[in-house]
mmCIF file of C-alpha atoms in Angstrom:
data_model
loop_
_atom_site.group_PDB
_atom_site.id
_atom_site.type_symbol
_atom_site.label_atom_id
_atom_site.label_comp_id
_atom_site.label_asym_id
_atom_site.label_seq_id
_atom_site.Cartn_x
_atom_site.Cartn_y
_atom_site.Cartn_z
ATOM 1 C CA MET A 420 11.980 84.235 -38.277
ATOM 2 C CA ALA A 421 10.216 85.395 -35.146
ATOM 3 C CA THR A 422 7.355 83.031 -35.876
ATOM 4 C CA GLY A 423 9.778 80.197 -36.438
ATOM 5 C CA ARG A 424 11.368 80.710 -33.072
ATOM 6 C CA ARG A 425 7.981 81.112 -31.453
ATOM 7 C CA LEU A 426 6.865 77.766 -32.837
ATOM 8 C CA VAL A 427 10.016 76.071 -31.615
ATOM 9 C CA VAL A 428 9.588 77.482 -28.103
ATOM 10 C CA LEU A 429 5.914 76.551 -27.971
ATOM 11 C CA GLY A 430 6.699 73.150 -29.417
ATOM 12 C CA LEU A 431 9.274 72.472 -26.721
ATOM 13 C CA LEU A 432 6.951 73.760 -24.038
ATOM 14 C CA PHE A 433 4.045 71.604 -25.144
ATOM 15 C CA CYS A 434 6.176 68.557 -25.653
ATOM 16 C CA GLY A 435 6.946 68.832 -21.965
ATOM 17 C CA PHE A 436 3.384 67.726 -21.333
ATOM 18 C CA GLY A 437 1.697 67.546 -24.728
ATOM 19 C CA CYS A 438 3.360 65.041 -26.998
ATOM 20 C CA GLY A 439 4.826 62.470 -24.675
ATOM 21 C CA PRO A 440 3.391 59.128 -23.673
ATOM 22 C CA GLY A 441 1.636 60.857 -20.763
ATOM 23 C CA THR A 442 -1.023 62.486 -22.921
ATOM 24 C CA MET A 443 -4.302 61.055 -24.115
ATOM 25 C CA TYR A 444 -4.241 62.822 -27.466
ATOM 26 C CA GLN A 445 -1.709 63.455 -30.210
ATOM 27 C CA TRP A 446 -1.631 67.247 -30.360
ATOM 28 C CA GLY A 447 0.904 67.682 -33.136
ATOM 29 C CA GLU A 448 0.833 71.220 -34.508
ATOM 30 C CA TYR A 449 -2.782 72.117 -33.737
ATOM 31 C CA GLN A 450 -2.154 74.720 -31.039
ATOM 32 C CA ASP A 451 0.972 76.084 -32.741
ATOM 33 C CA LEU A 452 -1.046 76.640 -35.914
ATOM 34 C CA LEU A 453 -3.802 78.381 -33.943
ATOM 35 C CA TYR A 454 -1.219 80.643 -32.360
ATOM 36 C CA ALA A 455 0.491 81.489 -35.641
ATOM 37 C CA ALA A 456 -2.790 82.147 -37.455
ATOM 38 C CA TYR A 457 -3.975 84.489 -34.721
ATOM 39 C CA MET A 458 -0.717 86.322 -34.095
ATOM 40 C CA GLU A 459 0.347 86.858 -37.660
ATOM 41 C CA PRO A 460 -2.663 86.460 -39.899
ATOM 42 C CA GLY A 461 -1.492 85.274 -43.288
ATOM 43 C CA SER A 462 1.749 83.855 -41.878
ATOM 44 C CA VAL A 463 0.363 80.380 -42.431
ATOM 45 C CA ASP A 464 -1.053 79.641 -45.858
ATOM 46 C CA VAL A 465 -4.488 78.014 -45.568
ATOM 47 C CA GLN A 466 -3.585 75.240 -48.007
ATOM 48 C CA ASP A 467 -0.411 74.609 -46.045
ATOM 49 C CA GLU A 468 -2.376 74.464 -42.782
ATOM 50 C CA ILE A 469 -4.871 72.053 -44.367
ATOM 51 C CA GLY A 470 -1.993 69.844 -45.551
ATOM 52 C CA ARG A 471 -0.354 69.753 -42.146
ATOM 53 C CA LEU A 472 -3.547 69.028 -40.205
ATOM 54 C CA SER A 473 -4.664 66.366 -42.703
ATOM 55 C CA ASP A 474 -1.284 64.630 -42.416
ATOM 56 C CA GLN A 475 -1.390 64.831 -38.659
ATOM 57 C CA ILE A 476 -4.884 63.336 -38.430
ATOM 58 C CA GLU A 477 -3.988 60.576 -40.891
ATOM 59 C CA ARG A 478 -0.801 59.636 -39.055
ATOM 60 C CA THR A 479 -2.581 59.646 -35.692
ATOM 61 C CA GLU A 480 -5.401 57.446 -36.959
ATOM 62 C CA GLN A 481 -2.990 55.037 -38.659
ATOM 63 C CA ALA A 482 -1.082 54.665 -35.391
ATOM 64 C CA ASP A 483 -4.406 53.920 -33.688
ATOM 65 C CA GLU A 484 -3.982 56.945 -31.454
ATOM 66 C CA LEU A 485 -6.438 59.696 -30.546
ATOM 67 C CA VAL A 486 -7.007 62.944 -32.440
ATOM 68 C CA PRO A 487 -7.795 65.747 -29.949
ATOM 69 C CA PRO A 488 -11.226 67.366 -29.656
ATOM 70 C CA GLY A 489 -11.799 70.075 -32.241
ATOM 71 C CA VAL A 490 -8.941 69.287 -34.626
ATOM 72 C CA ARG A 491 -11.136 67.659 -37.281
ATOM 73 C CA ALA A 492 -13.732 70.447 -36.939
ATOM 74 C CA HIS A 493 -10.998 73.052 -37.314
ATOM 75 C CA LEU A 494 -9.761 71.335 -40.478
ATOM 76 C CA ALA A 495 -13.369 71.106 -41.708
ATOM 77 C CA SER A 496 -13.734 74.858 -41.318
ATOM 78 C CA LEU A 497 -10.503 75.479 -43.286
ATOM 79 C CA LEU A 498 -11.697 73.150 -46.065
ATOM 80 C CA TYR A 499 -14.941 75.108 -46.306
ATOM 81 C CA GLN A 500 -12.964 78.362 -46.622
ATOM 82 C CA THR A 501 -11.176 76.973 -49.667
ATOM 83 C CA GLY A 502 -14.434 75.916 -51.323
ATOM 84 C CA ASP A 503 -14.261 72.196 -50.558
ATOM 85 C CA ALA A 504 -17.771 71.864 -49.125
ATOM 86 C CA GLU A 505 -17.863 68.089 -49.511
ATOM 87 C CA GLY A 506 -14.537 67.528 -47.766
ATOM 88 C CA SER A 507 -15.603 69.965 -45.080
ATOM 89 C CA ALA A 508 -18.891 68.178 -44.362
ATOM 90 C CA SER A 509 -17.208 64.780 -44.144
ATOM 91 C CA MET A 510 -14.540 66.137 -41.760
ATOM 92 C CA PHE A 511 -17.244 67.746 -39.581
ATOM 93 C CA LEU A 512 -19.058 64.390 -39.483
ATOM 94 C CA ALA A 513 -15.810 62.674 -38.466
ATOM 95 C CA GLU A 514 -15.616 65.090 -35.515
ATOM 96 C CA LYS A 515 -19.153 64.142 -34.501
ATOM 97 C CA GLU A 516 -18.394 60.438 -34.807
ATOM 98 C CA ALA A 517 -15.323 60.730 -32.580
ATOM 99 C CA PHE A 518 -17.002 63.104 -30.110
ATOM 100 C CA PRO A 519 -20.816 62.856 -29.929
ATOM 101 C CA GLU A 520 -20.786 65.976 -27.676
ATOM 102 C CA SER A 521 -20.195 67.997 -30.842
ATOM 103 C CA ALA A 522 -23.435 66.831 -32.554
ATOM 104 C CA VAL A 523 -25.488 70.041 -32.186
ATOM 105 C CA PHE A 524 -22.554 72.197 -33.241
ATOM 106 C CA VAL A 525 -21.545 69.997 -36.199
ATOM 107 C CA ASP A 526 -25.096 69.577 -37.519
ATOM 108 C CA GLY A 527 -25.569 73.348 -37.312
ATOM 109 C CA MET A 528 -22.309 74.022 -39.162
ATOM 110 C CA ILE A 529 -23.260 71.621 -41.971
ATOM 111 C CA GLU A 530 -26.749 73.112 -42.151
ATOM 112 C CA ARG A 531 -25.369 76.666 -42.409
ATOM 113 C CA MET A 532 -22.893 75.627 -45.121
ATOM 114 C CA LYS A 533 -25.799 74.498 -47.311
ATOM 115 C CA GLN A 534 -27.459 77.924 -47.158
ATOM 116 C CA MET B 384 -14.203 72.220 20.181
ATOM 117 C CA LEU B 385 -10.757 73.739 20.500
ATOM 118 C CA ALA B 386 -9.253 70.675 18.856
ATOM 119 C CA ALA B 387 -11.684 71.013 15.982
ATOM 120 C CA LEU B 388 -10.739 74.663 15.525
ATOM 121 C CA LEU B 389 -7.046 73.850 15.558
ATOM 122 C CA LEU B 390 -7.473 71.054 13.072
ATOM 123 C CA GLY B 391 -9.589 73.282 10.881
ATOM 124 C CA GLY B 392 -6.932 75.959 11.044
ATOM 125 C CA CYS B 393 -4.135 73.697 9.857
ATOM 126 C CA SER B 394 -5.829 71.680 7.152
ATOM 127 C CA THR B 395 -5.303 72.374 3.457
ATOM 128 C CA PRO B 396 -7.939 74.627 1.936
ATOM 129 C CA VAL B 397 -11.055 72.873 0.739
ATOM 130 C CA TYR B 398 -12.875 73.770 -2.447
ATOM 131 C CA ASP B 399 -16.639 73.257 -2.563
ATOM 132 C CA TYR B 400 -17.179 71.056 -5.609
ATOM 133 C CA GLY B 401 -20.879 70.550 -4.780
ATOM 134 C CA PRO B 402 -22.339 72.553 -7.694
ATOM 135 C CA TYR B 403 -19.654 71.222 -10.065
ATOM 136 C CA LEU B 404 -20.424 67.590 -9.176
ATOM 137 C CA ALA B 405 -24.158 68.235 -9.464
ATOM 138 C CA HIS B 406 -23.717 69.601 -12.995
ATOM 139 C CA MET B 407 -20.738 67.590 -14.207
ATOM 140 C CA PRO B 408 -20.119 68.719 -17.814
ATOM 141 C CA ARG B 409 -18.933 66.513 -20.667
ATOM 142 C CA SER B 410 -18.274 69.411 -23.004
ATOM 143 C CA ILE B 411 -16.894 72.919 -22.471
ATOM 144 C CA LEU B 412 -17.335 75.957 -24.670
ATOM 145 C CA VAL B 413 -14.326 78.228 -24.150
ATOM 146 C CA LEU B 414 -15.252 81.816 -24.963
ATOM 147 C CA PRO B 415 -12.501 84.245 -26.000
ATOM 148 C CA PRO B 416 -11.297 86.055 -22.868
ATOM 149 C CA ILE B 417 -11.899 89.681 -21.932
ATOM 150 C CA ASN B 418 -8.500 91.330 -21.911
ATOM 151 C CA ASP B 419 -7.777 93.917 -19.220
ATOM 152 C CA SER B 420 -4.036 93.928 -19.927
ATOM 153 C CA GLU B 421 -2.400 96.347 -22.319
ATOM 154 C CA GLU B 422 -1.068 93.524 -24.480
ATOM 155 C CA VAL B 423 -3.421 93.104 -27.443
ATOM 156 C CA ARG B 424 -1.938 89.697 -28.206
ATOM 157 C CA ALA B 425 -3.051 88.322 -24.833
ATOM 158 C CA THR B 426 -6.550 87.352 -26.019
ATOM 159 C CA TYR B 427 -5.384 84.943 -28.679
ATOM 160 C CA GLY B 428 -2.214 83.952 -26.892
ATOM 161 C CA TRP B 429 -4.441 82.629 -24.149
ATOM 162 C CA LEU B 430 -7.060 81.167 -26.465
ATOM 163 C CA SER B 431 -4.520 79.200 -28.492
ATOM 164 C CA THR B 432 -3.163 77.305 -25.470
ATOM 165 C CA VAL B 433 -6.296 76.553 -23.463
ATOM 166 C CA THR B 434 -7.603 73.543 -25.406
ATOM 167 C CA LEU B 435 -4.854 71.088 -24.493
ATOM 168 C CA PRO B 436 -5.102 71.231 -20.678
ATOM 169 C CA LEU B 437 -8.921 71.071 -20.703
ATOM 170 C CA ALA B 438 -9.066 68.189 -23.182
ATOM 171 C CA GLU B 439 -6.310 66.263 -21.434
ATOM 172 C CA ARG B 440 -8.291 66.660 -18.217
ATOM 173 C CA GLY B 441 -11.076 64.701 -19.909
ATOM 174 C CA TYR B 442 -13.509 67.176 -21.491
ATOM 175 C CA TYR B 443 -14.695 67.743 -25.015
ATOM 176 C CA VAL B 444 -13.535 71.242 -25.953
ATOM 177 C CA PHE B 445 -15.216 72.979 -28.894
ATOM 178 C CA PRO B 446 -12.773 74.203 -31.566
ATOM 179 C CA VAL B 447 -11.846 77.678 -30.301
ATOM 180 C CA ALA B 448 -11.082 79.307 -33.655
ATOM 181 C CA VAL B 449 -14.198 77.947 -35.375
ATOM 182 C CA VAL B 450 -16.424 79.122 -32.505
ATOM 183 C CA ASP B 451 -14.715 82.536 -32.475
ATOM 184 C CA GLU B 452 -15.402 82.916 -36.187
ATOM 185 C CA LEU B 453 -19.004 81.732 -35.847
ATOM 186 C CA LEU B 454 -19.736 84.249 -33.082
ATOM 187 C CA LYS B 455 -18.106 87.056 -35.076
ATOM 188 C CA GLN B 456 -20.302 86.233 -38.055
ATOM 189 C CA ASN B 457 -23.323 86.379 -35.770
ATOM 190 C CA GLY B 458 -22.905 89.962 -34.680
ATOM 191 C CA MET B 459 -20.468 89.481 -31.803
ATOM 192 C CA PRO B 460 -17.240 91.160 -32.898
ATOM 193 C CA THR B 461 -15.505 91.349 -29.505
ATOM 194 C CA ALA B 462 -14.822 89.032 -26.576
ATOM 195 C CA MET B 463 -16.961 91.366 -24.455
ATOM 196 C CA ASP B 464 -19.920 90.779 -26.820
ATOM 197 C CA MET B 465 -19.286 87.044 -26.916
ATOM 198 C CA GLN B 466 -19.326 86.753 -23.138
ATOM 199 C CA THR B 467 -22.874 88.141 -23.081
ATOM 200 C CA VAL B 468 -24.223 85.452 -25.436
ATOM 201 C CA PRO B 469 -27.402 84.036 -23.804
ATOM 202 C CA LEU B 470 -27.083 80.474 -22.492
ATOM 203 C CA GLY B 471 -30.189 79.521 -24.479
ATOM 204 C CA LYS B 472 -28.306 80.394 -27.674
ATOM 205 C CA VAL B 473 -25.279 78.405 -26.524
ATOM 206 C CA ARG B 474 -27.473 75.354 -26.018
ATOM 207 C CA GLU B 475 -29.242 75.835 -29.360
ATOM 208 C CA ILE B 476 -26.221 76.578 -31.576
ATOM 209 C CA ILE B 477 -23.272 74.904 -29.833
ATOM 210 C CA GLY B 478 -24.884 72.310 -27.570
ATOM 211 C CA ALA B 479 -22.257 72.802 -24.850
ATOM 212 C CA ASP B 480 -22.799 71.550 -21.299
ATOM 213 C CA ALA B 481 -20.730 74.327 -19.715
ATOM 214 C CA VAL B 482 -19.241 77.677 -20.698
ATOM 215 C CA LEU B 483 -15.840 78.886 -19.510
ATOM 216 C CA TYR B 484 -15.592 82.665 -19.068
ATOM 217 C CA THR B 485 -12.178 84.241 -18.652
ATOM 218 C CA ARG B 486 -10.769 87.646 -17.853
ATOM 219 C CA ILE B 487 -7.069 88.319 -18.383
ATOM 220 C CA ARG B 488 -5.946 90.746 -15.686
ATOM 221 C CA GLU B 489 -2.206 90.765 -16.330
ATOM 222 C CA TRP B 490 -0.250 89.667 -19.376
ATOM 223 C CA GLY B 491 3.149 91.083 -20.097
ATOM 224 C CA THR B 492 6.760 91.720 -19.344
ATOM 225 C CA SER B 493 8.276 94.608 -17.471
ATOM 226 C CA TYR B 494 11.928 95.265 -18.258
ATOM 227 C CA GLN B 495 14.471 96.745 -15.926
ATOM 228 C CA LEU B 496 18.179 97.240 -16.456
ATOM 229 C CA ILE B 497 19.334 93.801 -15.440
ATOM 230 C CA ASN B 498 16.232 91.731 -15.224
ATOM 231 C CA SER B 499 12.764 91.312 -16.534
ATOM 232 C CA GLN B 500 9.598 89.902 -15.099
ATOM 233 C CA THR B 501 6.798 88.353 -17.085
ATOM 234 C CA SER B 502 3.528 87.755 -15.331
ATOM 235 C CA VAL B 503 0.155 86.440 -16.373
ATOM 236 C CA LEU B 504 -2.919 86.546 -14.168
ATOM 237 C CA VAL B 505 -6.317 85.227 -15.212
ATOM 238 C CA ASP B 506 -9.718 84.817 -13.547
ATOM 239 C CA CYS B 507 -11.944 82.012 -14.840
ATOM 240 C CA TYR B 508 -15.398 80.782 -14.020
ATOM 241 C CA MET B 509 -17.562 78.075 -15.498
ATOM 242 C CA VAL B 510 -21.342 78.032 -15.782
ATOM 243 C CA ASP B 511 -23.736 75.124 -16.310
ATOM 244 C CA VAL B 512 -25.622 75.898 -19.522
ATOM 245 C CA ASP B 513 -28.937 74.258 -18.535
ATOM 246 C CA THR B 514 -29.369 75.963 -15.170
ATOM 247 C CA GLY B 515 -27.076 79.005 -15.308
ATOM 248 C CA VAL B 516 -25.470 77.830 -12.050
ATOM 249 C CA GLU B 517 -21.833 78.794 -11.553
ATOM 250 C CA ILE B 518 -19.993 75.522 -11.005
ATOM 251 C CA TRP B 519 -16.358 76.593 -10.748
ATOM 252 C CA ARG B 520 -14.265 79.732 -10.203
ATOM 253 C CA VAL B 521 -10.491 80.169 -9.928
ATOM 254 C CA SER B 522 -7.695 82.696 -10.310
ATOM 255 C CA ARG B 523 -4.335 81.599 -11.653
ATOM 256 C CA LYS B 524 -1.073 83.459 -11.841
ATOM 257 C CA ALA B 525 2.346 82.551 -13.183
ATOM 258 C CA VAL B 526 5.497 84.648 -13.089
ATOM 259 C CA TYR B 527 8.698 84.195 -15.012
ATOM 260 C CA ASN B 528 11.690 86.045 -13.655
ATOM 261 C CA SER B 529 14.742 86.309 -15.846
ATOM 262 C CA SER B 530 16.887 88.073 -13.241
ATOM 263 C CA ARG B 531 19.839 86.314 -11.658
ATOM 264 C CA ALA B 532 20.508 87.902 -8.301
ATOM 265 C CA ASP B 533 24.277 88.415 -7.947
ATOM 266 C CA ALA B 534 25.821 91.299 -6.060
ATOM 267 C CA SER B 535 29.330 91.143 -7.513
ATOM 268 C CA LEU B 536 30.382 93.567 -10.225
ATOM 269 C CA LEU B 537 31.164 90.734 -12.598
ATOM 270 C CA GLY B 538 27.768 89.315 -11.839
ATOM 271 C CA LEU B 539 26.129 92.638 -12.651
ATOM 272 C CA ILE B 540 27.914 92.846 -15.973
ATOM 273 C CA VAL B 541 27.071 89.293 -16.855
ATOM 274 C CA ASN B 542 23.498 89.905 -15.826
ATOM 275 C CA ALA B 543 23.268 93.060 -17.904
ATOM 276 C CA ILE B 544 24.508 91.201 -20.945
ATOM 277 C CA THR B 545 22.193 88.297 -20.246
ATOM 278 C CA ALA B 546 19.217 90.610 -19.859
ATOM 279 C CA LEU B 547 20.098 92.398 -23.070
ATOM 280 C CA VAL B 548 20.461 89.157 -24.975
ATOM 281 C CA GLU B 549 17.255 87.831 -23.524
ATOM 282 C CA GLN B 550 15.445 91.013 -24.383
ATOM 283 C CA ILE B 551 16.583 90.853 -27.969
ATOM 284 C CA ALA B 552 15.941 87.154 -28.278
ATOM 285 C CA SER B 553 12.599 87.389 -26.579
ATOM 286 C CA ASP B 554 11.115 89.589 -29.299
ATOM 287 C CA VAL B 555 9.608 91.916 -26.633
ATOM 288 C CA SER B 556 6.578 90.220 -25.078
ATOM 289 C CA ASP B 557 7.451 86.749 -26.276
ATOM 290 C CA TYR B 558 7.705 85.166 -22.832
ATOM 291 C CA ALA B 559 4.120 86.072 -22.033
ATOM 292 C CA ALA B 560 2.730 83.439 -24.385
ATOM 293 C CA ASP B 561 4.768 80.737 -22.679
ATOM 294 C CA VAL B 562 3.803 81.984 -19.216
ATOM 295 C CA GLY B 563 0.183 82.131 -20.371
ATOM 296 C CA ALA B 564 0.403 78.513 -21.496
ATOM 297 C CA GLN B 565 1.765 77.669 -18.045
ATOM 298 C CA VAL B 566 -1.209 79.398 -16.423
ATOM 299 C CA ASN B 567 -3.570 77.416 -18.628
ATOM 300 C CA SER B 568 -1.926 74.117 -17.817
ATOM 301 C CA SER B 569 -2.297 74.956 -14.106
ATOM 302 C CA LEU B 570 -6.102 75.166 -14.433
ATOM 303 C CA ALA B 571 -6.251 71.416 -13.906
ATOM 304 C CA GLY B 572 -4.022 71.398 -10.819
ATOM 305 C CA GLY B 573 -4.229 72.440 -7.191
ATOM 306 C CA TYR B 574 -6.899 71.909 -4.541
ATOM 307 C CA ASP B 575 -9.377 73.970 -6.591
ATOM 308 C CA GLY B 576 -8.494 72.761 -10.116
ATOM 309 C CA LEU B 577 -10.752 71.363 -12.820
ATOM 310 C CA LEU B 578 -12.219 68.006 -11.822
ATOM 311 C CA VAL B 579 -11.230 64.980 -13.888
ATOM 312 C CA GLY B 580 -13.639 64.834 -16.844
ATOM 313 C CA PRO B 581 -15.545 62.008 -18.561
ATOM 314 C CA TYR B 582 -12.898 61.170 -21.195
ATOM 315 C CA HIS B 583 -10.193 60.731 -18.599
ATOM 316 C CA PRO B 584 -9.307 57.132 -17.625
ATOM 317 C CA ARG B 585 -9.557 58.055 -13.921
ATOM 318 C CA TYR B 586 -13.008 59.668 -14.269
ATOM 319 C CA ALA B 587 -15.121 57.088 -12.397
ATOM 320 C CA GLU B 588 -12.549 56.769 -9.639
ATOM 321 C CA ASP B 589 -12.267 60.531 -9.169
ATOM 322 C CA GLN B 590 -16.042 61.067 -9.166
ATOM 323 C CA GLU B 591 -16.394 58.527 -6.356
ATOM 324 C CA LEU B 592 -13.558 60.153 -4.415
ATOM 325 C CA GLN B 593 -15.025 63.646 -4.821
ATOM 326 C CA ARG B 594 -18.554 62.550 -3.929
ATOM 327 C CA ASP B 595 -17.305 60.753 -0.817
ATOM 328 C CA ALA B 596 -15.327 63.823 0.268
ATOM 329 C CA LEU B 597 -18.340 66.054 -0.320
ATOM 330 C CA ALA B 598 -20.640 63.745 1.648
ATOM 331 C CA ALA B 599 -18.138 63.608 4.530
ATOM 332 C CA ARG B 600 -17.953 67.417 4.660
ATOM 333 C CA GLN B 601 -21.736 67.744 4.547
ATOM 334 C CA LYS B 602 -22.090 65.206 7.352
ATOM 335 C CA GLU B 603 -19.501 67.051 9.427
ATOM 336 C CA ALA B 604 -21.236 70.378 8.838
ATOM 337 C CA ALA B 605 -24.601 68.875 9.864
ATOM 338 C CA GLU B 606 -23.068 67.418 13.025
ATOM 339 C CA ASN B 607 -21.480 70.753 13.889
ATOM 340 C CA ALA B 608 -24.780 72.528 13.389
ATOM 341 C CA ALA B 609 -26.558 69.977 15.597
ATOM 342 C CA ALA B 610 -23.901 70.384 18.316
ATOM 343 C CA GLU B 611 -24.351 74.168 18.165
ATOM 344 C CA GLU B 612 -28.073 73.776 18.616
ATOM 345 C CA GLY B 613 -27.655 71.331 21.497
ATOM 346 C CA LYS B 614 -25.707 73.896 23.520
#
């Protein structure tokens, strides 16, 4: 209940400057999910979080809009946690393709996953 | 001379973006903040709302939760440990151009009978990874006051009820997260805010503007120094 309200408040707050036509990126639930996962660990089921972020990325790409920095890498890390190494690696590579600045980080993450 | 002093005295404050412009980053590694407040939730409350304003300003921001986890797995369990990570390691493992270090000095709500005040105060500085040069430093504070000043008795009663309702609804330190998000969104604003970054559509324009302003100030300073010497 408290988390629900929290998400609503944060959602409203961010939509003030985060979801409107004035932003470069489609933020969706990324920051709300970060907040919930940190504040009440276990309050968001990992599979549920994966589903939501995957949907969000898909919808954003279909609309030809921009996925924010780090969202694909965050999803990649969740996929790895659930044992989907292949899905994780391809999502990390998608982060690198969208943002070449992440190359060192992404290559290192993929390398460490193989060990 | 007097005119120059007067003008100098009235102008808006100027921030020296010289080092920032000389080491303009494309990517920023945000390290979890050191938390001096008594609110344990401040660290992650702050961390979960910092990506949006930095990215919207035009920078690549590394995924905060993934980095946090990676550093924890590498023997850095606390924010204090993480903030001592050598820049050489940052370059090797993350490949970031700049690191943002943050200290949360205030984060919380103080309740009185008929009002409450939530304040968040953070200090941030950013360092160029290749040279170790500090390129940016700011303090930001935001305050949310839920009091409604009203001297009448009815006003007091209404206020007391409002405060009570707000206190219940606010789930104790709830406001702080929103105020913290406000502080983070203000990092990009003001005369000393984050410069427009490479992914921003106004990047080229802003770089030219900033470089021109810097050159004008340097020229002025050189002229002043020459005038001093000529005396």
